[in-house]
PDB file of C-alpha atoms in Angstrom:
ATOM      1  CA  UNK A   1      10.413 -19.297 -23.979  1.00 82.00           C
ATOM      2  CA  UNK A   2       9.418 -16.445 -24.954  1.00 83.00           C
ATOM      3  CA  UNK A   3       5.776 -17.286 -25.102  1.00 84.00           C
ATOM      4  CA  UNK A   4       5.468 -19.013 -22.065  1.00 82.00           C
ATOM      5  CA  UNK A   5       7.237 -15.951 -20.287  1.00 77.00           C
ATOM      6  CA  UNK A   6       4.287 -13.637 -21.774  1.00 77.00           C
ATOM      7  CA  UNK A   7       1.916 -16.013 -20.508  1.00 79.00           C
ATOM      8  CA  UNK A   8       3.276 -16.011 -16.612  1.00 77.00           C
ATOM      9  CA  UNK A   9       3.693 -11.812 -16.619  1.00 72.00           C
ATOM     10  CA  UNK A  10      -0.080 -12.213 -18.012  1.00 76.00           C
ATOM     11  CA  UNK A  11      -1.272 -14.587 -15.157  1.00 79.00           C
ATOM     12  CA  UNK A  12       0.858 -12.682 -12.300  1.00 75.00           C
ATOM     13  CA  UNK A  13      -1.324  -9.761 -13.645  1.00 73.00           C
ATOM     14  CA  UNK A  14      -4.385 -11.189 -13.471  1.00 78.00           C
ATOM     15  CA  UNK A  15      -3.848 -12.192  -9.985  1.00 79.00           C
ATOM     16  CA  UNK A  16      -2.724  -9.197  -8.709  1.00 76.00           C
ATOM     17  CA  UNK A  17      -5.919  -8.022  -9.957  1.00 76.00           C
ATOM     18  CA  UNK A  18      -8.025 -10.550  -8.592  1.00 79.00           C
ATOM     19  CA  UNK A  19      -6.174 -10.098  -5.261  1.00 76.00           C
ATOM     20  CA  UNK A  20      -7.165  -6.116  -5.709  1.00 76.00           C
ATOM     21  CA  UNK A  21     -10.567  -6.947  -6.111  1.00 75.00           C
ATOM     22  CA  UNK A  22     -10.997  -9.592  -3.148  1.00 74.00           C
ATOM     23  CA  UNK A  23      -9.604  -6.663  -0.856  1.00 72.00           C
ATOM     24  CA  UNK A  24     -11.922  -4.479  -2.652  1.00 69.00           C
ATOM     25  CA  UNK A  25     -14.314  -6.328  -1.576  1.00 70.00           C
ATOM     26  CA  UNK A  26     -13.983  -6.238   2.489  1.00 67.00           C
ATOM     27  CA  UNK A  27     -12.548  -2.623   2.478  1.00 62.00           C
ATOM     28  CA  UNK A  28     -14.159  -0.457   0.528  1.00 58.00           C
ATOM     29  CA  UNK A  29     -11.975   3.212   1.329  1.00 54.00           C
ATOM     30  CA  UNK A  30      -9.324   1.204  -0.779  1.00 52.00           C
ATOM     31  CA  UNK A  31     -11.010   1.188  -3.875  1.00 56.00           C
ATOM     32  CA  UNK A  32     -10.561   4.616  -5.306  1.00 60.00           C
ATOM     33  CA  UNK A  33      -7.445   5.173  -3.511  1.00 75.00           C
ATOM     34  CA  UNK A  34      -5.313   2.052  -4.590  1.00 80.00           C
ATOM     35  CA  UNK A  35      -4.151   3.685  -8.052  1.00 82.00           C
ATOM     36  CA  UNK A  36      -2.721   6.897  -6.118  1.00 89.00           C
ATOM     37  CA  UNK A  37      -0.509   4.725  -3.998  1.00 92.00           C
ATOM     38  CA  UNK A  38       0.809   2.366  -7.194  1.00 91.00           C
ATOM     39  CA  UNK A  39       1.806   5.764  -9.213  1.00 94.00           C
ATOM     40  CA  UNK A  40       3.177   7.228  -6.360  1.00 97.00           C
ATOM     41  CA  UNK A  41       5.405   4.732  -5.045  1.00 97.00           C
ATOM     42  CA  UNK A  42       6.490   3.403  -8.409  1.00 96.00           C
ATOM     43  CA  UNK A  43       7.453   6.997  -9.697  1.00 97.00           C
ATOM     44  CA  UNK A  44       9.362   7.268  -6.146  1.00 98.00           C
ATOM     45  CA  UNK A  45      11.299   4.161  -6.914  1.00 98.00           C
ATOM     46  CA  UNK A  46      11.856   5.075  -9.694  1.00 97.00           C
ATOM     47  CA  UNK A  47      13.497   8.258  -9.143  1.00 97.00           C
ATOM     48  CA  UNK A  48      15.570   6.220  -6.152  1.00 97.00           C
ATOM     49  CA  UNK A  49      17.092   3.997  -8.731  1.00 97.00           C
ATOM     50  CA  UNK A  50      15.772   0.578  -7.836  1.00 97.00           C
ATOM     51  CA  UNK A  51      16.257  -1.976  -9.767  1.00 96.00           C
ATOM     52  CA  UNK A  52      13.418  -3.215 -12.679  1.00 94.00           C
ATOM     53  CA  UNK A  53      12.498  -6.069 -10.222  1.00 94.00           C
ATOM     54  CA  UNK A  54      12.376  -4.082  -7.226  1.00 95.00           C
ATOM     55  CA  UNK A  55       9.676  -1.974  -9.238  1.00 95.00           C
ATOM     56  CA  UNK A  56       7.739  -4.690 -10.449  1.00 92.00           C
ATOM     57  CA  UNK A  57       7.537  -5.675  -6.910  1.00 94.00           C
ATOM     58  CA  UNK A  58       6.316  -2.218  -5.403  1.00 95.00           C
ATOM     59  CA  UNK A  59       3.745  -2.259  -8.153  1.00 92.00           C
ATOM     60  CA  UNK A  60       1.934  -5.160  -7.191  1.00 91.00           C
ATOM     61  CA  UNK A  61       2.677  -4.474  -3.318  1.00 93.00           C
ATOM     62  CA  UNK A  62       1.088  -1.671  -3.756  1.00 91.00           C
ATOM     63  CA  UNK A  63      -2.565  -2.637  -4.486  1.00 87.00           C
ATOM     64  CA  UNK A  64      -1.439  -6.144  -2.452  1.00 89.00           C
ATOM     65  CA  UNK A  65      -0.117  -4.832   0.983  1.00 91.00           C
ATOM     66  CA  UNK A  66      -3.467  -4.620   3.074  1.00 88.00           C
ATOM     67  CA  UNK A  67      -4.981  -8.083   1.521  1.00 89.00           C
ATOM     68  CA  UNK A  68      -3.998  -9.439   5.515  1.00 92.00           C
ATOM     69  CA  UNK A  69      -7.305  -7.391   6.334  1.00 89.00           C
ATOM     70  CA  UNK A  70      -9.419 -10.163   5.015  1.00 87.00           C
ATOM     71  CA  UNK A  71      -8.255 -11.715   8.331  1.00 90.00           C
ATOM     72  CA  UNK A  72      -9.280  -8.770  10.697  1.00 91.00           C
ATOM     73  CA  UNK A  73     -12.977  -8.551  11.762  1.00 90.00           C
ATOM     74  CA  UNK A  74     -15.389  -6.710   9.969  1.00 85.00           C
ATOM     75  CA  UNK A  75     -16.475  -4.423  13.031  1.00 88.00           C
ATOM     76  CA  UNK A  76     -12.493  -3.274  13.589  1.00 90.00           C
ATOM     77  CA  UNK A  77     -12.101  -2.797   9.642  1.00 84.00           C
ATOM     78  CA  UNK A  78     -15.368  -0.474   9.327  1.00 81.00           C
ATOM     79  CA  UNK A  79     -14.715   0.992  13.350  1.00 85.00           C
ATOM     80  CA  UNK A  80     -16.090   5.082  12.642  1.00 82.00           C
ATOM     81  CA  UNK A  81     -13.869   5.595  16.047  1.00 82.00           C
ATOM     82  CA  UNK A  82     -10.389   5.341  17.371  1.00 86.00           C
ATOM     83  CA  UNK A  83      -9.922   1.386  18.117  1.00 91.00           C
ATOM     84  CA  UNK A  84      -9.217   0.236  21.320  1.00 94.00           C
ATOM     85  CA  UNK A  85      -6.110  -1.408  22.498  1.00 94.00           C
ATOM     86  CA  UNK A  86      -7.481  -4.697  21.969  1.00 95.00           C
ATOM     87  CA  UNK A  87      -8.672  -3.843  18.698  1.00 95.00           C
ATOM     88  CA  UNK A  88      -5.150  -2.441  17.401  1.00 94.00           C
ATOM     89  CA  UNK A  89      -3.564  -5.783  18.403  1.00 95.00           C
ATOM     90  CA  UNK A  90      -6.376  -7.650  16.216  1.00 95.00           C
ATOM     91  CA  UNK A  91      -5.183  -5.150  13.391  1.00 95.00           C
ATOM     92  CA  UNK A  92      -2.198  -5.117  13.478  1.00 96.00           C
ATOM     93  CA  UNK A  93      -2.125  -9.020  12.004  1.00 96.00           C
ATOM     94  CA  UNK A  94      -2.894  -8.085   8.745  1.00 95.00           C
ATOM     95  CA  UNK A  95       0.470  -7.770   7.090  1.00 97.00           C
ATOM     96  CA  UNK A  96       1.646 -11.216   8.764  1.00 97.00           C
ATOM     97  CA  UNK A  97      -1.334 -12.693   6.825  1.00 95.00           C
ATOM     98  CA  UNK A  98      -1.029 -10.575   3.694  1.00 94.00           C
ATOM     99  CA  UNK A  99       3.072 -11.723   3.362  1.00 96.00           C
ATOM    100  CA  UNK A 100       1.397 -15.682   4.165  1.00 95.00           C
ATOM    101  CA  UNK A 101      -1.213 -15.358   1.518  1.00 91.00           C
ATOM    102  CA  UNK A 102       0.758 -13.877  -0.860  1.00 91.00           C
ATOM    103  CA  UNK A 103       3.815 -16.504  -0.936  1.00 93.00           C
ATOM    104  CA  UNK A 104       1.459 -19.296  -1.933  1.00 89.00           C
ATOM    105  CA  UNK A 105       1.515 -16.993  -5.606  1.00 83.00           C
ATOM    106  CA  UNK A 106       5.160 -17.289  -5.774  1.00 84.00           C
ATOM    107  CA  UNK A 107       6.053 -13.914  -7.805  1.00 85.00           C
ATOM    108  CA  UNK A 108       8.809 -13.499  -9.678  1.00 84.00           C
ATOM    109  CA  UNK A 109       9.952  -9.920  -7.766  1.00 88.00           C
ATOM    110  CA  UNK A 110      10.203  -9.054  -3.999  1.00 92.00           C
ATOM    111  CA  UNK A 111       6.304  -8.494  -3.150  1.00 94.00           C
ATOM    112  CA  UNK A 112       6.179 -10.060   0.135  1.00 96.00           C
ATOM    113  CA  UNK A 113       8.616  -8.513   2.440  1.00 97.00           C
ATOM    114  CA  UNK A 114       7.021  -5.199   1.471  1.00 98.00           C
ATOM    115  CA  UNK A 115       3.876  -6.406   2.411  1.00 97.00           C
ATOM    116  CA  UNK A 116       5.100  -7.982   5.535  1.00 98.00           C
ATOM    117  CA  UNK A 117       6.900  -4.702   6.591  1.00 98.00           C
ATOM    118  CA  UNK A 118       4.652  -1.700   4.946  1.00 98.00           C
ATOM    119  CA  UNK A 119       4.057  -0.918   9.104  1.00 98.00           C
ATOM    120  CA  UNK A 120       7.636  -0.760  10.238  1.00 98.00           C
ATOM    121  CA  UNK A 121       9.360   2.547  11.209  1.00 98.00           C
ATOM    122  CA  UNK A 122      12.317   4.135  10.500  1.00 98.00           C
ATOM    123  CA  UNK A 123      12.944   4.517  14.464  1.00 98.00           C
ATOM    124  CA  UNK A 124      12.117   0.961  14.906  1.00 98.00           C
ATOM    125  CA  UNK A 125       9.020   1.148  16.471  1.00 97.00           C
ATOM    126  CA  UNK A 126       6.933   0.360  13.769  1.00 97.00           C
ATOM    127  CA  UNK A 127       5.343  -3.964  13.576  1.00 97.00           C
ATOM    128  CA  UNK A 128       5.256  -6.521  13.011  1.00 97.00           C
ATOM    129  CA  UNK A 129       9.249  -7.154  13.279  1.00 97.00           C
ATOM    130  CA  UNK A 130      10.324  -4.046  15.355  1.00 97.00           C
ATOM    131  CA  UNK A 131      12.789  -3.525  11.669  1.00 98.00           C
ATOM    132  CA  UNK A 132      15.128  -0.135  11.390  1.00 98.00           C
ATOM    133  CA  UNK A 133      16.225   2.161   9.272  1.00 98.00           C
ATOM    134  CA  UNK A 134      17.861   0.515   6.325  1.00 97.00           C
ATOM    135  CA  UNK A 135      16.602  -2.891   8.069  1.00 98.00           C
ATOM    136  CA  UNK A 136      13.004  -2.638   6.359  1.00 98.00           C
ATOM    137  CA  UNK A 137      13.326  -3.437   2.754  1.00 98.00           C
ATOM    138  CA  UNK A 138      13.581  -0.116   0.604  1.00 98.00           C
ATOM    139  CA  UNK A 139      10.055  -0.761  -0.992  1.00 98.00           C
ATOM    140  CA  UNK A 140       8.478  -1.279   2.473  1.00 98.00           C
ATOM    141  CA  UNK A 141       9.886   2.169   3.310  1.00 98.00           C
ATOM    142  CA  UNK A 142       8.295   3.839  -0.090  1.00 98.00           C
ATOM    143  CA  UNK A 143       4.670   2.057   0.564  1.00 98.00           C
ATOM    144  CA  UNK A 144       4.832   2.940   4.425  1.00 98.00           C
ATOM    145  CA  UNK A 145       5.360   6.835   3.307  1.00 98.00           C
ATOM    146  CA  UNK A 146       2.921   6.981   0.083  1.00 97.00           C
ATOM    147  CA  UNK A 147       0.586   5.007   2.255  1.00 95.00           C
ATOM    148  CA  UNK A 148       0.414   7.375   4.939  1.00 96.00           C
ATOM    149  CA  UNK A 149       0.168  10.323   2.465  1.00 97.00           C
ATOM    150  CA  UNK A 150      -2.943   8.617   0.874  1.00 93.00           C
ATOM    151  CA  UNK A 151      -4.528   7.929   3.864  1.00 90.00           C
ATOM    152  CA  UNK A 152      -4.578  11.477   5.470  1.00 94.00           C
ATOM    153  CA  UNK A 153      -5.993  12.585   1.915  1.00 93.00           C
ATOM    154  CA  UNK A 154      -8.728  10.457   1.856  1.00 87.00           C
ATOM    155  CA  UNK A 155     -12.020  10.323   3.109  1.00 80.00           C
ATOM    156  CA  UNK A 156     -12.091   7.628   6.154  1.00 74.00           C
ATOM    157  CA  UNK A 157     -14.802   6.106   8.503  1.00 69.00           C
ATOM    158  CA  UNK A 158     -13.473   8.244  11.262  1.00 68.00           C
ATOM    159  CA  UNK A 159     -12.794  11.292   9.837  1.00 76.00           C
ATOM    160  CA  UNK A 160     -12.930  14.145   6.348  1.00 85.00           C
ATOM    161  CA  UNK A 161      -9.629  13.822   4.368  1.00 88.00           C
ATOM    162  CA  UNK A 162      -7.300  16.456   4.588  1.00 94.00           C
ATOM    163  CA  UNK A 163      -5.907  18.993   1.929  1.00 96.00           C
ATOM    164  CA  UNK A 164      -3.077  17.222  -0.057  1.00 96.00           C
ATOM    165  CA  UNK A 165      -0.643  20.114   0.833  1.00 97.00           C
ATOM    166  CA  UNK A 166      -1.925  19.696   4.827  1.00 97.00           C
ATOM    167  CA  UNK A 167      -1.470  15.746   4.588  1.00 97.00           C
ATOM    168  CA  UNK A 168       1.997  16.116   3.184  1.00 98.00           C
ATOM    169  CA  UNK A 169       3.204  18.355   5.555  1.00 98.00           C
ATOM    170  CA  UNK A 170       2.296  15.747   8.514  1.00 98.00           C
ATOM    171  CA  UNK A 171       3.921  13.249   6.541  1.00 98.00           C
ATOM    172  CA  UNK A 172       7.267  15.721   6.494  1.00 98.00           C
ATOM    173  CA  UNK A 173       6.872  15.917  10.083  1.00 98.00           C
ATOM    174  CA  UNK A 174       7.502  12.536  10.728  1.00 98.00           C
ATOM    175  CA  UNK A 175      10.613  12.475   8.558  1.00 98.00           C
ATOM    176  CA  UNK A 176      13.129  10.177  10.591  1.00 97.00           C
ATOM    177  CA  UNK A 177      10.523   8.919  13.149  1.00 98.00           C
ATOM    178  CA  UNK A 178       8.337   7.007  10.862  1.00 98.00           C
ATOM    179  CA  UNK A 179       9.373   7.240   7.487  1.00 98.00           C
ATOM    180  CA  UNK A 180      13.183   7.241   5.092  1.00 98.00           C
ATOM    181  CA  UNK A 181      14.120  11.110   5.295  1.00 98.00           C
ATOM    182  CA  UNK A 182      15.423  10.034   1.611  1.00 98.00           C
ATOM    183  CA  UNK A 183      12.143   9.289   0.560  1.00 98.00           C
ATOM    184  CA  UNK A 184      10.082  12.165   2.161  1.00 98.00           C
ATOM    185  CA  UNK A 185      12.730  14.249   0.318  1.00 98.00           C
ATOM    186  CA  UNK A 186      11.252  12.526  -2.767  1.00 98.00           C
ATOM    187  CA  UNK A 187       7.994  12.904  -1.955  1.00 98.00           C
ATOM    188  CA  UNK A 188       7.693  16.435  -0.727  1.00 98.00           C
ATOM    189  CA  UNK A 189       8.810  17.458  -3.824  1.00 97.00           C
ATOM    190  CA  UNK A 190       6.867  15.819  -6.342  1.00 97.00           C
ATOM    191  CA  UNK A 191       3.450  14.785  -4.779  1.00 97.00           C
ATOM    192  CA  UNK A 192       1.787  17.551  -6.633  1.00 96.00           C
ATOM    193  CA  UNK A 193       2.786  16.781  -9.647  1.00 96.00           C
ATOM    194  CA  UNK A 194       2.184  12.555  -8.592  1.00 96.00           C
ATOM    195  CA  UNK A 195      -1.045  13.445  -8.141  1.00 95.00           C
ATOM    196  CA  UNK A 196      -1.663  14.905 -10.891  1.00 94.00           C
ATOM    197  CA  UNK A 197      -0.735  11.565 -12.732  1.00 93.00           C
ATOM    198  CA  UNK A 198      -2.784   9.100 -10.825  1.00 91.00           C
ATOM    199  CA  UNK A 199      -6.031  11.343 -11.542  1.00 87.00           C
ATOM    200  CA  UNK A 200      -4.863  10.510 -15.426  1.00 87.00           C
ATOM    201  CA  UNK A 201      -3.921   6.949 -15.102  1.00 77.00           C
ATOM    202  CA  UNK A 202      -6.474   4.945 -16.312  1.00 65.00           C
ATOM    203  CA  UNK A 203      -8.039   2.158 -13.163  1.00 60.00           C
ATOM    204  CA  UNK A 204      -6.927  -1.319 -13.975  1.00 54.00           C
ATOM    205  CA  UNK A 205      -9.742  -3.212 -12.327  1.00 52.00           C
ATOM    206  CA  UNK A 206     -13.611  -2.506 -11.469  1.00 55.00           C
ATOM    207  CA  UNK A 207     -15.655  -2.524  -8.679  1.00 55.00           C
ATOM    208  CA  UNK A 208     -17.082  -5.849  -7.346  1.00 53.00           C
ATOM    209  CA  UNK A 209     -21.165  -6.048  -7.468  1.00 58.00           C
ATOM    210  CA  UNK A 210     -21.608  -6.144  -3.727  1.00 52.00           C
ATOM    211  CA  UNK A 211     -24.326  -3.065  -3.681  1.00 54.00           C
ATOM    212  CA  UNK A 212     -26.184  -5.043  -6.805  1.00 51.00           C
ATOM    213  CA  UNK A 213     -30.079  -5.384  -4.743  1.00 56.00           C
ATOM    214  CA  UNK A 214     -31.120  -8.888  -4.627  1.00 51.00           C
TER     215      UNK A 214
END
């Protein structure tokens, strides 16, 4: 039974790594930043005394939350400017599609609810279900704040990265509207420490050979 449990854990880890590489093949902005999101989210979850199984769910969701973008047209994902309302509606399918994809894996920890809800907002104005406050799974509340900080502090097609301190100020300003105040409080206190940790963690996945000349 111990060997079987170990083999299943390794299988799920390999599944996570393979799916993370699939995301990277679609959306190149994620490759260098998934690890930052995972480190931040995992450490915040630990400080907030989540259970081991909840922490495992967050660790997986941190690298898999955007897998639903595989269903979003390439020109929308790579667009250098602001999305039109119609394009944004198409982008909004990615949490639902991601959750549907990951349901097939049957993870032994709660990954799917986090992925589905990582664009919900504390005030109920998010998507896809309009959840509010503590209706949003705690893992999704952590991931949404961390993901926003990472996005602001990373280069994107439509803008350059903000300095980390300024990015944190912008996230903190959305506490109580977009983000859970309790999560933002932990993130605001520890972001510099967690950034240093993320920079020293070894990378768990390698890039695909999509730029090799034919």
